[in-house]
Amino acid sequence: MSNSTADPQCCGTMPVPMLDVNRQNEPLRAEIDAAIADVCRSGAFVHGPACRELESAMADYCGSKHAVGCASGSDALLLSLMALDVGPGDEVIIPSFTFFATAGAVWRLGAKPVFADILPETFNIDPTDVARKISPATKAIIPVHLFGQAVDMQGLTAVAGELPIVEDAAQAIGAEYQGQRSGSLGKLGCFSFYPTKNLGGFGDGGMITTDDQQLADRLRILRDHGQHPRYHHHVVGVNSRLDTLQAAVLNVKIRHLDASAAGRKHNAMRYFEEFNRIGLHDALGIPGEAEHCQSAWNQYTIRVPDGRRDELQSHLAAQKIGSAVYYPVPLHLQECFSELGYEPGSLPHTEKAAEEVLSLPIYAELSSAEQDCVVQAIAEVFGIAYLADAADCAA
Ligand SMILES: Cc1ncc(COP(=O)(O)O)c(C=O)c1O
């Protein structure tokens, strides 16, 4: 580590975007263009060969026997619950500190989301609180591997017993728990290919992984209006297809996923070292990897206590540095769920996290100079002089 200060001429003038998907996609343009051209030439825009290729690549990547493509991560959750026959009268236990889709899928099927609190260290669902909330009506549990870090699956499976676990792995492709990848840790695993995800397409897309042949067969029928064979409907499904064009793009990108994951991890470790070095480790809650976990680092989410989060975010914005709050309003306090009767204070760790979290740029293509500017801007708010590697404005 050198002792030159992060270049003030550079920091503050050089924008540091929260995410720049073009930096990831541009180096792959020739490969992606060729893959898209192949689909255009074939004319097989729906359920084409690229879809089956991606399903097979995803099953291999996640260590699952089967993978079923669908139109989005939200649909992956919906279809998984449909395959488990979740419906009116059923309860599904989920975290409240997550993206809306986790709860939306439960609600859309007429079932009741039952919100469990999180563990403050990992932001992930607390198995002890899940145990408290299991009732005779509980039909499934959806743990969310938030920000790329796997849930305490050992703790969760111990309390779940026979209840099926549907992993919401939308943010956690490649994340590992006890050496096993997300998507292979529960009964079903749900993935999103939304462009900001670690494996992001050029639009919407999703995938469900499972080791259960019967569930996989059911999912293939449900995603196609419930027809099997064609024009014969024994169940009512939905139209949730993964476009062949998206699959073609993702087949290219999945080959580069490990390299991109290594870049994210490198940046996470570098933040850790820098925040530690300047003594901000205690003032900020710095994320780490929990026991048995290898995070996919979809987000690098710090905690800013003492009501200073918004001030810090404004300071970053003034320095043209992107950041984001995932998520400012916990789901149990959303207006659309008011009839469930949750009061403020009912999930204290979730509510505290919503007040404190701030996600910083973490993508693999983030340069060291950009990262130094992020750290410098944060150090300024806490009145700390930051000595960084020589910042290279052109990086
Ligand atoms: C935790 C979580 N679940 C589900 C989804 C839904 O995925 P999609 O946007 O592909 O529908 C997302 C995407 O943002 C997510 O972050």
XYZ file of C-alpha atoms and ligand atoms in Angstrom:
411
model
C 0.000 0.000 0.000
C 1.583 3.344 -0.978
C 1.121 6.532 0.971
C 0.040 8.986 -1.704
C -3.370 10.475 -1.073
C -6.258 9.624 -3.358
C -5.994 12.325 -6.017
C -8.474 15.053 -5.040
C -8.559 16.293 -8.634
C -9.707 12.888 -9.648
C -12.125 12.111 -6.828
C -15.205 14.261 -7.045
C -14.857 14.884 -10.757
C -14.634 11.301 -11.947
C -18.123 9.811 -11.713
C -18.239 6.394 -10.088
C -21.466 4.731 -11.195
C -23.245 2.342 -8.853
C -23.199 -0.169 -11.705
C -22.142 0.015 -15.337
C -23.404 -3.053 -17.189
C -21.753 -1.885 -20.417
C -18.307 -2.360 -18.912
C -19.123 -6.016 -18.399
C -20.871 -6.536 -21.716
C -18.606 -4.598 -24.093
C -15.614 -6.987 -23.922
C -18.018 -9.825 -24.783
C -19.731 -7.965 -27.633
C -18.283 -10.042 -30.487
C -19.292 -13.325 -28.816
C -22.722 -11.999 -27.878
C -23.379 -10.493 -31.319
C -22.523 -13.827 -32.933
C -24.838 -15.703 -30.546
C -27.698 -13.278 -31.239
C -27.101 -13.536 -34.997
C -27.334 -17.342 -34.740
C -30.756 -17.096 -33.104
C -31.943 -14.578 -35.713
C -30.818 -16.877 -38.507
C -32.514 -19.890 -36.892
C -35.851 -18.118 -36.361
C -36.363 -20.266 -33.212
C -37.238 -17.388 -30.921
C -39.234 -19.396 -28.390
C -37.837 -22.448 -26.582
C -34.968 -22.639 -29.073
C -31.823 -24.740 -28.590
C -30.082 -21.925 -26.666
C -32.737 -22.285 -23.934
C -31.948 -25.947 -23.409
C -28.236 -25.175 -23.513
C -28.656 -22.576 -20.755
C -30.801 -24.908 -18.645
C -28.082 -27.507 -18.826
C -25.327 -24.958 -18.064
C -27.279 -23.628 -15.066
C -27.924 -27.115 -13.689
C -24.184 -27.854 -13.953
C -23.179 -24.498 -12.489
C -25.472 -24.812 -9.484
C -24.903 -28.521 -8.929
C -28.564 -29.393 -9.498
C -30.051 -32.189 -11.564
C -32.566 -30.021 -13.411
C -33.007 -26.386 -14.416
C -36.149 -24.881 -15.945
C -36.048 -21.500 -17.665
C -38.800 -18.918 -17.246
C -39.488 -15.256 -17.905
C -38.091 -13.663 -14.719
C -36.921 -14.250 -11.174
C -40.359 -13.171 -9.983
C -41.936 -15.886 -12.123
C -39.389 -18.410 -10.878
C -40.742 -17.810 -7.361
C -44.367 -17.865 -8.503
C -43.946 -21.075 -10.522
C -42.070 -22.774 -7.668
C -44.913 -22.057 -5.253
C -47.456 -23.193 -7.872
C -45.517 -26.438 -8.300
C -45.775 -26.947 -4.530
C -49.555 -26.302 -4.698
C -49.386 -23.211 -2.491
C -52.738 -21.431 -2.435
C -55.435 -19.830 -0.290
C -55.266 -20.855 3.374
C -51.530 -21.557 3.182
C -48.775 -19.578 4.867
C -45.282 -19.106 3.490
C -42.518 -17.843 5.776
C -40.240 -15.265 4.166
C -37.942 -12.452 5.274
C -39.331 -8.936 5.221
C -35.926 -7.509 4.328
C -35.904 -8.453 0.636
C -37.038 -7.340 -2.787
C -40.804 -7.191 -3.182
C -41.021 -10.181 -5.534
C -40.431 -12.658 -2.692
C -43.671 -11.602 -1.008
C -45.505 -10.791 -4.247
C -45.336 -14.410 -5.398
C -46.928 -15.642 -2.161
C -49.673 -13.007 -2.228
C -50.479 -13.518 -5.913
C -51.397 -17.142 -5.147
C -53.803 -16.111 -2.400
C -51.489 -17.412 0.321
C -50.328 -15.429 3.333
C -46.760 -14.171 3.653
C -45.530 -14.598 7.217
C -42.555 -12.353 7.802
C -39.568 -13.463 9.878
C -36.824 -11.202 11.187
C -33.210 -11.264 10.015
C -29.878 -11.909 11.680
C -28.262 -8.471 11.974
C -24.791 -9.706 10.929
C -25.846 -11.216 7.598
C -29.175 -9.478 6.779
C -30.522 -13.003 6.145
C -33.561 -14.732 7.639
C -33.146 -15.851 11.254
C -33.918 -19.593 11.612
C -34.890 -19.066 15.267
C -37.568 -16.580 14.279
C -38.705 -18.926 11.496
C -39.169 -21.658 14.119
C -41.413 -19.291 16.109
C -43.550 -18.594 13.061
C -44.153 -22.107 11.792
C -47.832 -23.016 12.144
C -50.046 -25.867 10.908
C -50.816 -23.656 7.871
C -47.154 -23.255 6.869
C -46.676 -24.712 3.398
C -43.162 -23.562 2.512
C -40.258 -21.354 3.549
C -38.463 -18.955 1.190
C -35.038 -17.923 2.475
C -33.440 -15.133 0.420
C -29.663 -15.235 -0.030
C -29.547 -11.468 0.225
C -26.795 -9.416 -1.397
C -25.127 -12.651 -2.553
C -24.578 -14.360 0.807
C -26.181 -17.733 1.515
C -28.605 -18.135 4.383
C -27.681 -20.273 7.414
C -29.088 -23.346 5.691
C -28.062 -25.765 8.425
C -30.020 -23.765 10.985
C -32.939 -23.362 8.617
C -33.234 -26.992 7.570
C -33.100 -27.999 11.231
C -36.216 -25.939 12.003
C -37.960 -26.594 8.643
C -38.228 -30.352 9.138
C -40.275 -31.676 6.211
C -41.349 -28.230 4.987
C -40.052 -27.485 1.481
C -37.446 -24.735 1.222
C -37.580 -22.556 -1.893
C -34.334 -20.614 -2.185
C -34.667 -17.084 -3.516
C -31.210 -17.053 -5.082
C -31.953 -14.105 -7.390
C -28.972 -12.216 -5.949
C -26.760 -15.174 -5.254
C -25.761 -17.184 -8.291
C -22.487 -18.923 -7.421
C -22.792 -18.270 -3.680
C -21.689 -21.261 -1.639
C -22.770 -22.757 1.648
C -20.619 -25.593 3.015
C -19.112 -25.948 -0.458
C -22.478 -26.330 -2.191
C -23.838 -23.706 -4.537
C -27.067 -21.776 -4.104
C -29.922 -23.352 -6.019
C -28.873 -26.804 -4.789
C -29.454 -26.089 -1.094
C -33.245 -26.375 -0.934
C -36.071 -28.163 -2.731
C -36.147 -25.501 -5.461
C -33.836 -22.600 -6.307
C -35.008 -19.410 -8.016
C -32.729 -17.211 -10.126
C -33.108 -13.868 -11.894
C -31.245 -12.753 -14.999
C -32.288 -9.120 -14.587
C -29.448 -7.023 -16.089
C -28.057 -5.942 -12.695
C -27.696 -9.471 -11.390
C -24.312 -11.217 -11.347
C -25.462 -13.170 -14.403
C -27.472 -10.470 -16.133
C -29.162 -10.697 -19.514
C -30.261 -8.002 -21.921
C -33.743 -7.891 -20.397
C -35.774 -10.175 -18.153
C -35.225 -13.865 -17.575
C -35.291 -16.436 -14.800
C -34.501 -20.050 -13.924
C -35.569 -22.650 -11.375
C -33.220 -25.411 -10.248
C -34.181 -28.655 -8.513
C -33.064 -32.239 -8.000
C -36.679 -33.407 -8.104
C -37.642 -34.796 -11.505
C -41.392 -34.577 -10.809
C -41.170 -30.934 -9.791
C -39.067 -30.135 -12.865
C -41.651 -31.793 -15.131
C -44.433 -29.903 -13.386
C -42.602 -26.595 -13.764
C -42.160 -27.148 -17.515
C -45.916 -27.637 -17.833
C -46.839 -24.735 -15.545
C -44.611 -22.250 -17.391
C -46.415 -23.153 -20.626
C -50.055 -22.471 -19.689
C -50.289 -25.859 -18.003
C -50.527 -27.633 -21.332
C -49.270 -31.191 -21.776
C -49.475 -32.387 -24.421
C -50.109 -29.282 -26.513
C -53.657 -27.896 -26.157
C -54.461 -30.321 -23.324
C -54.659 -28.588 -19.932
C -54.858 -30.570 -16.699
C -53.743 -27.552 -14.676
C -53.868 -23.805 -15.208
C -50.376 -22.443 -15.739
C -48.957 -19.151 -16.926
C -47.071 -17.889 -19.944
C -43.550 -17.622 -18.600
C -41.041 -18.366 -21.307
C -37.354 -17.526 -21.370
C -36.649 -15.888 -24.755
C -34.135 -17.719 -26.906
C -32.356 -14.401 -27.488
C -31.862 -13.935 -23.737
C -30.672 -17.521 -23.386
C -28.149 -16.985 -26.190
C -26.720 -13.912 -24.439
C -26.620 -15.711 -21.092
C -24.880 -18.763 -22.583
C -21.994 -16.464 -23.450
C -22.018 -14.653 -20.125
C -22.188 -17.758 -17.927
C -18.793 -18.800 -19.339
C -17.333 -15.596 -17.873
C -19.228 -15.704 -14.592
C -16.417 -17.128 -12.453
C -13.978 -14.439 -13.621
C -16.518 -11.737 -12.861
C -17.244 -13.278 -9.438
C -13.514 -13.233 -8.645
C -13.421 -9.513 -9.492
C -16.334 -8.793 -7.143
C -14.669 -10.738 -4.353
C -11.389 -8.899 -4.908
C -13.192 -5.551 -4.604
C -14.999 -6.669 -1.454
C -11.708 -7.699 0.151
C -10.125 -4.403 -0.885
C -12.944 -2.363 0.701
C -12.504 -4.449 3.835
C -8.771 -3.758 3.955
C -9.136 -0.051 3.276
C -11.951 0.552 5.777
C -9.997 -1.428 8.341
C -6.772 0.402 7.631
C -8.309 3.818 8.302
C -10.193 2.665 11.367
C -13.674 2.952 9.890
C -14.416 -0.658 10.612
C -16.119 0.196 13.889
C -17.912 3.350 12.741
C -19.430 1.476 9.816
C -20.875 -2.003 9.711
C -18.623 -3.678 7.159
C -19.999 -6.808 5.495
C -18.145 -10.078 5.757
C -18.638 -13.713 4.894
C -20.478 -15.789 7.462
C -19.278 -19.200 8.606
C -19.412 -21.822 5.826
C -20.229 -19.105 3.239
C -18.623 -17.861 0.058
C -20.539 -14.760 -0.954
C -21.312 -13.915 -4.578
C -21.067 -10.214 -3.571
C -24.025 -9.059 -5.644
C -24.045 -6.015 -3.370
C -21.503 -4.559 -0.970
C -23.754 -3.294 1.773
C -22.453 -1.323 4.733
C -24.342 -0.105 7.773
C -24.232 3.580 8.633
C -25.488 3.930 12.203
C -26.656 6.951 14.202
C -29.000 8.251 11.527
C -26.086 9.274 9.286
C -26.899 7.061 6.289
C -28.748 9.717 4.270
C -26.067 12.322 4.976
C -23.410 9.907 3.753
C -25.389 9.047 0.644
C -25.880 12.753 -0.171
C -22.149 13.343 0.230
C -21.393 10.479 -2.143
C -23.906 11.841 -4.656
C -22.262 15.286 -4.453
C -18.972 13.556 -5.351
C -20.745 11.858 -8.294
C -20.461 8.484 -6.562
C -23.379 6.102 -6.959
C -24.857 4.196 -4.025
C -28.231 2.640 -3.281
C -30.502 1.756 -0.385
C -31.727 -1.835 -0.611
C -34.313 -1.667 0.938
C -35.713 1.458 2.603
C -39.161 0.095 3.543
C -39.416 -3.455 4.929
C -42.135 -5.526 3.314
C -44.126 -6.075 6.527
C -44.688 -2.305 6.678
C -45.712 -1.876 3.027
C -49.171 -0.427 2.570
C -50.335 -3.307 0.370
C -49.757 -5.717 3.283
C -51.383 -3.522 5.959
C -54.219 -6.016 6.433
C -51.658 -8.497 7.786
C -51.466 -6.267 10.853
C -47.721 -5.854 11.373
C -46.854 -2.815 13.510
C -43.598 -0.859 13.464
C -41.271 -2.584 15.925
C -42.540 -6.074 15.118
C -39.332 -7.046 13.266
C -36.680 -4.907 14.988
C -33.561 -6.154 13.174
C -35.246 -5.723 9.802
C -36.405 -2.200 10.606
C -32.971 -1.174 11.887
C -31.310 -2.542 8.756
C -33.720 -0.579 6.544
C -32.600 2.607 8.323
C -28.878 1.889 8.147
C -27.980 0.042 4.951
C -26.132 1.568 2.046
C -24.825 -0.410 -0.923
C -21.629 0.740 -2.626
C -20.274 0.016 -6.136
C -18.783 -3.501 -6.198
C -18.886 -4.696 -9.837
C -15.832 -6.529 -11.151
C -14.893 -3.745 -13.561
C -14.677 -1.084 -10.825
C -11.133 0.321 -10.946
C -8.916 0.711 -7.875
C -8.922 4.473 -8.461
C -12.703 4.553 -8.424
C -12.804 2.432 -5.308
C -10.322 4.755 -3.605
C -12.635 7.684 -4.373
C -15.537 5.850 -2.736
C -13.460 5.189 0.389
C -12.129 8.757 0.421
C -15.607 10.255 0.194
C -16.787 8.085 3.087
C -13.673 8.909 5.122
C -14.406 12.632 4.624
C -17.808 12.305 6.235
C -16.185 10.744 9.294
C -13.400 13.355 9.361
C -10.663 10.840 8.565
C -7.710 11.598 6.288
C -7.501 8.860 3.707
C -4.193 7.702 2.290
C -4.681 5.518 -0.710
C -2.758 4.023 -3.568
C -2.014 6.647 -6.204
C -5.340 7.243 -7.882
C -5.239 6.891 -11.631
C -7.973 9.099 -13.043
C -7.746 7.417 -16.413
C -8.336 3.925 -14.978
C -34.231 -11.150 -3.900
C -34.925 -11.045 -5.234
N -35.953 -11.859 -5.491
C -36.604 -11.820 -6.660
C -36.255 -10.933 -7.649
C -37.066 -10.855 -8.893
O -36.338 -11.067 -10.062
P -36.832 -10.422 -11.435
O -36.541 -8.980 -11.402
O -36.029 -11.151 -12.462
O -38.274 -10.687 -11.570
C -35.189 -10.065 -7.428
C -34.769 -9.119 -8.463
O -34.538 -7.969 -8.275
C -34.506 -10.116 -6.184
O -33.484 -9.294 -5.918
